[in-house]
PDB file of C-alpha atoms in Angstrom:
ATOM      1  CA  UNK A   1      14.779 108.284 196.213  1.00 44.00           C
ATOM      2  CA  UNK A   2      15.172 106.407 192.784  1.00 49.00           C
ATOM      3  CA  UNK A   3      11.997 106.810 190.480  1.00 47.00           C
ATOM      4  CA  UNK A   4      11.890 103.255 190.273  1.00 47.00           C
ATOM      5  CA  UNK A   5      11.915 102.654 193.935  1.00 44.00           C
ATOM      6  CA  UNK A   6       8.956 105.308 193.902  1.00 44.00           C
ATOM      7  CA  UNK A   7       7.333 103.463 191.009  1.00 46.00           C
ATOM      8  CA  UNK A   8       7.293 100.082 193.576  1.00 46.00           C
ATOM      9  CA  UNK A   9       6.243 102.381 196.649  1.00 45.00           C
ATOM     10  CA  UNK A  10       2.812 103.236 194.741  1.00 42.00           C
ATOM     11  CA  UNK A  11       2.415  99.864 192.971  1.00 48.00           C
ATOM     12  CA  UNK A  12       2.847  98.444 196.895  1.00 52.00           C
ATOM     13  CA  UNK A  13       0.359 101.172 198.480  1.00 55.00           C
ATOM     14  CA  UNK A  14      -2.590 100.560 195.986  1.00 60.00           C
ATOM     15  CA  UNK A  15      -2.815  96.997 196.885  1.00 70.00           C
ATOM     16  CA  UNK A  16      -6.018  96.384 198.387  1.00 79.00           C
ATOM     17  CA  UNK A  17      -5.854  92.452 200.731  1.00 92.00           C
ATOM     18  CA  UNK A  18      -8.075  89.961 200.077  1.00 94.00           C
ATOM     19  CA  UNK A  19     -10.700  89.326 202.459  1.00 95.00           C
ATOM     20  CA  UNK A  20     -10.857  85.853 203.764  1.00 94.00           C
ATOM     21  CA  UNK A  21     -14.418  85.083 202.050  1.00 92.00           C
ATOM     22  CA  UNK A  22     -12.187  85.866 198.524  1.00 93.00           C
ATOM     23  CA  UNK A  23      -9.056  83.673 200.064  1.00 94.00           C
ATOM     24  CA  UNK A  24     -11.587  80.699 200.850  1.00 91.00           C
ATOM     25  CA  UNK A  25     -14.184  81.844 198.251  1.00 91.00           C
ATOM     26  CA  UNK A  26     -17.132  81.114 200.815  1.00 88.00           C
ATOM     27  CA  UNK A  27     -19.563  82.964 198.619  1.00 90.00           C
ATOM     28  CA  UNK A  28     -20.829  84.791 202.203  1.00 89.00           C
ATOM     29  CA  UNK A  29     -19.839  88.296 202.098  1.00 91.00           C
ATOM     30  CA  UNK A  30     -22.472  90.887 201.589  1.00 93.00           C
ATOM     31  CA  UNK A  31     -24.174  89.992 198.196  1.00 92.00           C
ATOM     32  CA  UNK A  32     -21.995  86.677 197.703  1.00 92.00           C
ATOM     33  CA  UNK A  33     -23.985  83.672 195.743  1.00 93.00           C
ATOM     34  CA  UNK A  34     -24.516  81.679 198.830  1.00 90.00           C
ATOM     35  CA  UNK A  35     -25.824  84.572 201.089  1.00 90.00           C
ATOM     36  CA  UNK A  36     -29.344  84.141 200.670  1.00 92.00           C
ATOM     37  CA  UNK A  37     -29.009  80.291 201.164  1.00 89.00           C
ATOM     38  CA  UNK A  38     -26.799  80.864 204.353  1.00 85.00           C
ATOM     39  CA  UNK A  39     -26.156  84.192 204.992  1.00 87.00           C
ATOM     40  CA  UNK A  40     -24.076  86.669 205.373  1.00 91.00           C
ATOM     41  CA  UNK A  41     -20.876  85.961 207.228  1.00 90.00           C
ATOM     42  CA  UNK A  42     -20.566  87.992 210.902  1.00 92.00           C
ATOM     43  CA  UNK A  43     -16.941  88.531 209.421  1.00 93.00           C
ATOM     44  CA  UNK A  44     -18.310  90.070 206.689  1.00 94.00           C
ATOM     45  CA  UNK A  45     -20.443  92.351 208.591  1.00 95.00           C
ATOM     46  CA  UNK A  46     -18.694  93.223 210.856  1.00 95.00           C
ATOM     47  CA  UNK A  47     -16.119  94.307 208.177  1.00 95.00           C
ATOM     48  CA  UNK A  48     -13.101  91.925 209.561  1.00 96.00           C
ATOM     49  CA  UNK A  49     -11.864  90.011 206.624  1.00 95.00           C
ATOM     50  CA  UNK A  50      -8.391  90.143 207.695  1.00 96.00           C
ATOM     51  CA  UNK A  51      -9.075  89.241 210.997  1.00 96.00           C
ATOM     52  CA  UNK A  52     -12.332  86.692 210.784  1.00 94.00           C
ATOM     53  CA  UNK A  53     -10.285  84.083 213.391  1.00 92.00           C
ATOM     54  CA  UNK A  54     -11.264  86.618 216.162  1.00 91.00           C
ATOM     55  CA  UNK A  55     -14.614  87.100 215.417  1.00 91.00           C
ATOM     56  CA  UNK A  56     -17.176  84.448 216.905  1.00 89.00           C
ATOM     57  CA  UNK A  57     -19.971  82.463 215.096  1.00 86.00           C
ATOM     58  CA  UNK A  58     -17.900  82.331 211.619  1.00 88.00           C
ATOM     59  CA  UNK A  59     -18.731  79.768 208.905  1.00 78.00           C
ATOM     60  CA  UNK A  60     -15.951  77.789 207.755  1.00 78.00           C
ATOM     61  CA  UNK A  61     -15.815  75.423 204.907  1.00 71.00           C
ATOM     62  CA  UNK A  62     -19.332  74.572 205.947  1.00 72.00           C
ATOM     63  CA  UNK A  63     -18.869  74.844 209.429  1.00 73.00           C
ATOM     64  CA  UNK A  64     -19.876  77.088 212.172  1.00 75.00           C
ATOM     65  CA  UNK A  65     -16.646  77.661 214.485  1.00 78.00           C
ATOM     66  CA  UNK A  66     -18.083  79.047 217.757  1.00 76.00           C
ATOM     67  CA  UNK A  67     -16.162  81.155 220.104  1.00 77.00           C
ATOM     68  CA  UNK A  68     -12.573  82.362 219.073  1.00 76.00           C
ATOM     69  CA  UNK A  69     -11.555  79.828 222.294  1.00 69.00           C
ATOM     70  CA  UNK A  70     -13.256  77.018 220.618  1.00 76.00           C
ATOM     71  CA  UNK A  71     -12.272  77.640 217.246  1.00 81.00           C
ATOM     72  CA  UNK A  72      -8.553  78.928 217.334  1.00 79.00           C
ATOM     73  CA  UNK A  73      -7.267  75.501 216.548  1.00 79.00           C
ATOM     74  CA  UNK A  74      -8.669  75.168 213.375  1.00 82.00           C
ATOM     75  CA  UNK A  75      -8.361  78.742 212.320  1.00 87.00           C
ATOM     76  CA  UNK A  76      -4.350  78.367 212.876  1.00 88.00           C
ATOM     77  CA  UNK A  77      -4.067  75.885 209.823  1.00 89.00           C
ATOM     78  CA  UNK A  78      -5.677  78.086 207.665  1.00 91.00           C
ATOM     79  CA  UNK A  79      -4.307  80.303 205.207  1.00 94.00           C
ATOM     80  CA  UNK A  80      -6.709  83.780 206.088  1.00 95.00           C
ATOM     81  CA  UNK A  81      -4.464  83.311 209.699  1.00 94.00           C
ATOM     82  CA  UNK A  82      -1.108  82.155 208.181  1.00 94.00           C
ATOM     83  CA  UNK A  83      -1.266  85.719 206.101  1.00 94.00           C
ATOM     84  CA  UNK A  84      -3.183  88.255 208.554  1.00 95.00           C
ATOM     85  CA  UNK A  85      -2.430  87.316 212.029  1.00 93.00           C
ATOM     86  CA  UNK A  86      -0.716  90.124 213.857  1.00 92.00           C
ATOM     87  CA  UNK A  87       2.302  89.018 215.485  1.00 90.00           C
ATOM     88  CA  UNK A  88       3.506  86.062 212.843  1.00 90.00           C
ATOM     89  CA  UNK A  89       1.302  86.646 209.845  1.00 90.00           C
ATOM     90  CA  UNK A  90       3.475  87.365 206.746  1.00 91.00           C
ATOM     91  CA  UNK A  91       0.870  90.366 206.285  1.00 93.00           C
ATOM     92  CA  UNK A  92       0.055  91.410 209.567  1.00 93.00           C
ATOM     93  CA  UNK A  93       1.796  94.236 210.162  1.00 92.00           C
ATOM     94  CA  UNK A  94       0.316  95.838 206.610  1.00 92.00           C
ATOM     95  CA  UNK A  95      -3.527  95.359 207.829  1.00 93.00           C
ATOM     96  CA  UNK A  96      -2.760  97.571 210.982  1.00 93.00           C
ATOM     97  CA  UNK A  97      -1.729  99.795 208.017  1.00 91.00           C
ATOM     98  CA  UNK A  98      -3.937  99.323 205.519  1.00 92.00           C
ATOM     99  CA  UNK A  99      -7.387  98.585 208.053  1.00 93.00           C
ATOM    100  CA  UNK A 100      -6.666 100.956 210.983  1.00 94.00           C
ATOM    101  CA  UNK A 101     -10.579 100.676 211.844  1.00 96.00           C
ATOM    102  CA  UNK A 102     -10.351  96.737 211.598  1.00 96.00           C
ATOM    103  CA  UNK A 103      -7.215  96.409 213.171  1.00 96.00           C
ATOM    104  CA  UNK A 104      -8.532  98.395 216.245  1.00 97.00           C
ATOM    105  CA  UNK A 105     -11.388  95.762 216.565  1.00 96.00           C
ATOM    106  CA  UNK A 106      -9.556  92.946 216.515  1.00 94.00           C
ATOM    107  CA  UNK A 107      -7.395  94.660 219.357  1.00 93.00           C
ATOM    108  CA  UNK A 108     -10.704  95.000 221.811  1.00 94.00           C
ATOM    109  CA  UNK A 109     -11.830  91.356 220.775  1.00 90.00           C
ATOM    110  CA  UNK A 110      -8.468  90.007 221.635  1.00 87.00           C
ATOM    111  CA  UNK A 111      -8.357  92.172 224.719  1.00 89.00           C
ATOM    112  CA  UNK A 112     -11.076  91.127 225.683  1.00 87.00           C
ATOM    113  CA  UNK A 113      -9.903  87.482 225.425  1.00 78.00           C
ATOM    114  CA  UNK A 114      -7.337  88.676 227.652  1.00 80.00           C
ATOM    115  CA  UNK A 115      -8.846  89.713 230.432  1.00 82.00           C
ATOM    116  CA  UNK A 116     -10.835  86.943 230.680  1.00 77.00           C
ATOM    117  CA  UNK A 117      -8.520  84.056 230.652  1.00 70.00           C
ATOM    118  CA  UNK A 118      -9.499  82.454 227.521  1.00 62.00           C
ATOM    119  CA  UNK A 119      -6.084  82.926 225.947  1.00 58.00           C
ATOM    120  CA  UNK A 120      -4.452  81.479 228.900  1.00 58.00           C
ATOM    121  CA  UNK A 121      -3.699  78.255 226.838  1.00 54.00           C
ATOM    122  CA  UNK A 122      -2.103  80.020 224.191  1.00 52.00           C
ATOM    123  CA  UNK A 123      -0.188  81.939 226.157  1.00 49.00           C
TER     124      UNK A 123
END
């Protein structure tokens, strides 16, 4: 392997993803500037940055989004999805890599959306 091929290899590997309260700059991750006015994201506690559309009860640009049924819509024009999402994201596939624990959350929460129909309009 060229050493400058190797060079890019490491560069590549020590990335570390932003999380989506850093994309949007929410100020709602654990000891964020508008945590003790709001609090803390469930994204952020429940340690899925890269994957907040699938996690219920989020707060979006001021909003609370609800259920990942309810919510889905808007989460698809954002730019957290348009990166992380697993199967079109332009960074999915590197999260499974990168996030193994978070990646194997998202895959129960979205299994779970499976079995109980509420992807069925998506699909």
């Amino acid at each position: 392997m060229p050493a400058s091929h190797n060079k890019k290899w490491r560069k590549f590997m020590d990335t570390e993803l932003l999380n989506c309260w850093e994309i949007n700059k929410c100020g709602r991750h654990k000891d964020g500037k508008k945590v003790n006015k709001l609090g803390e994201c469930i994204a952020s506690k429940e340690e899925m940055g890269h994957s907040c559309w699938a996690v219920a009860g989020t707060l979006c640009f001021g909003k609370i989004q609800g259920t990942f049924a309810k919510k889905i819509g808007f989460c698809t024009s954002c730019k957290v999805y348009h990166l992380y999402n697993r199967s079109s994201g332009k960074l999915g596939k590197l999260v499974q890599t990168m996030y193994p624990k978070e990646d194997a959350k998202y895959y129960r929460i979205m299994m779970k959306h499976i079995k109980n129909n509420s992807l069925k309009r998506f699909m």
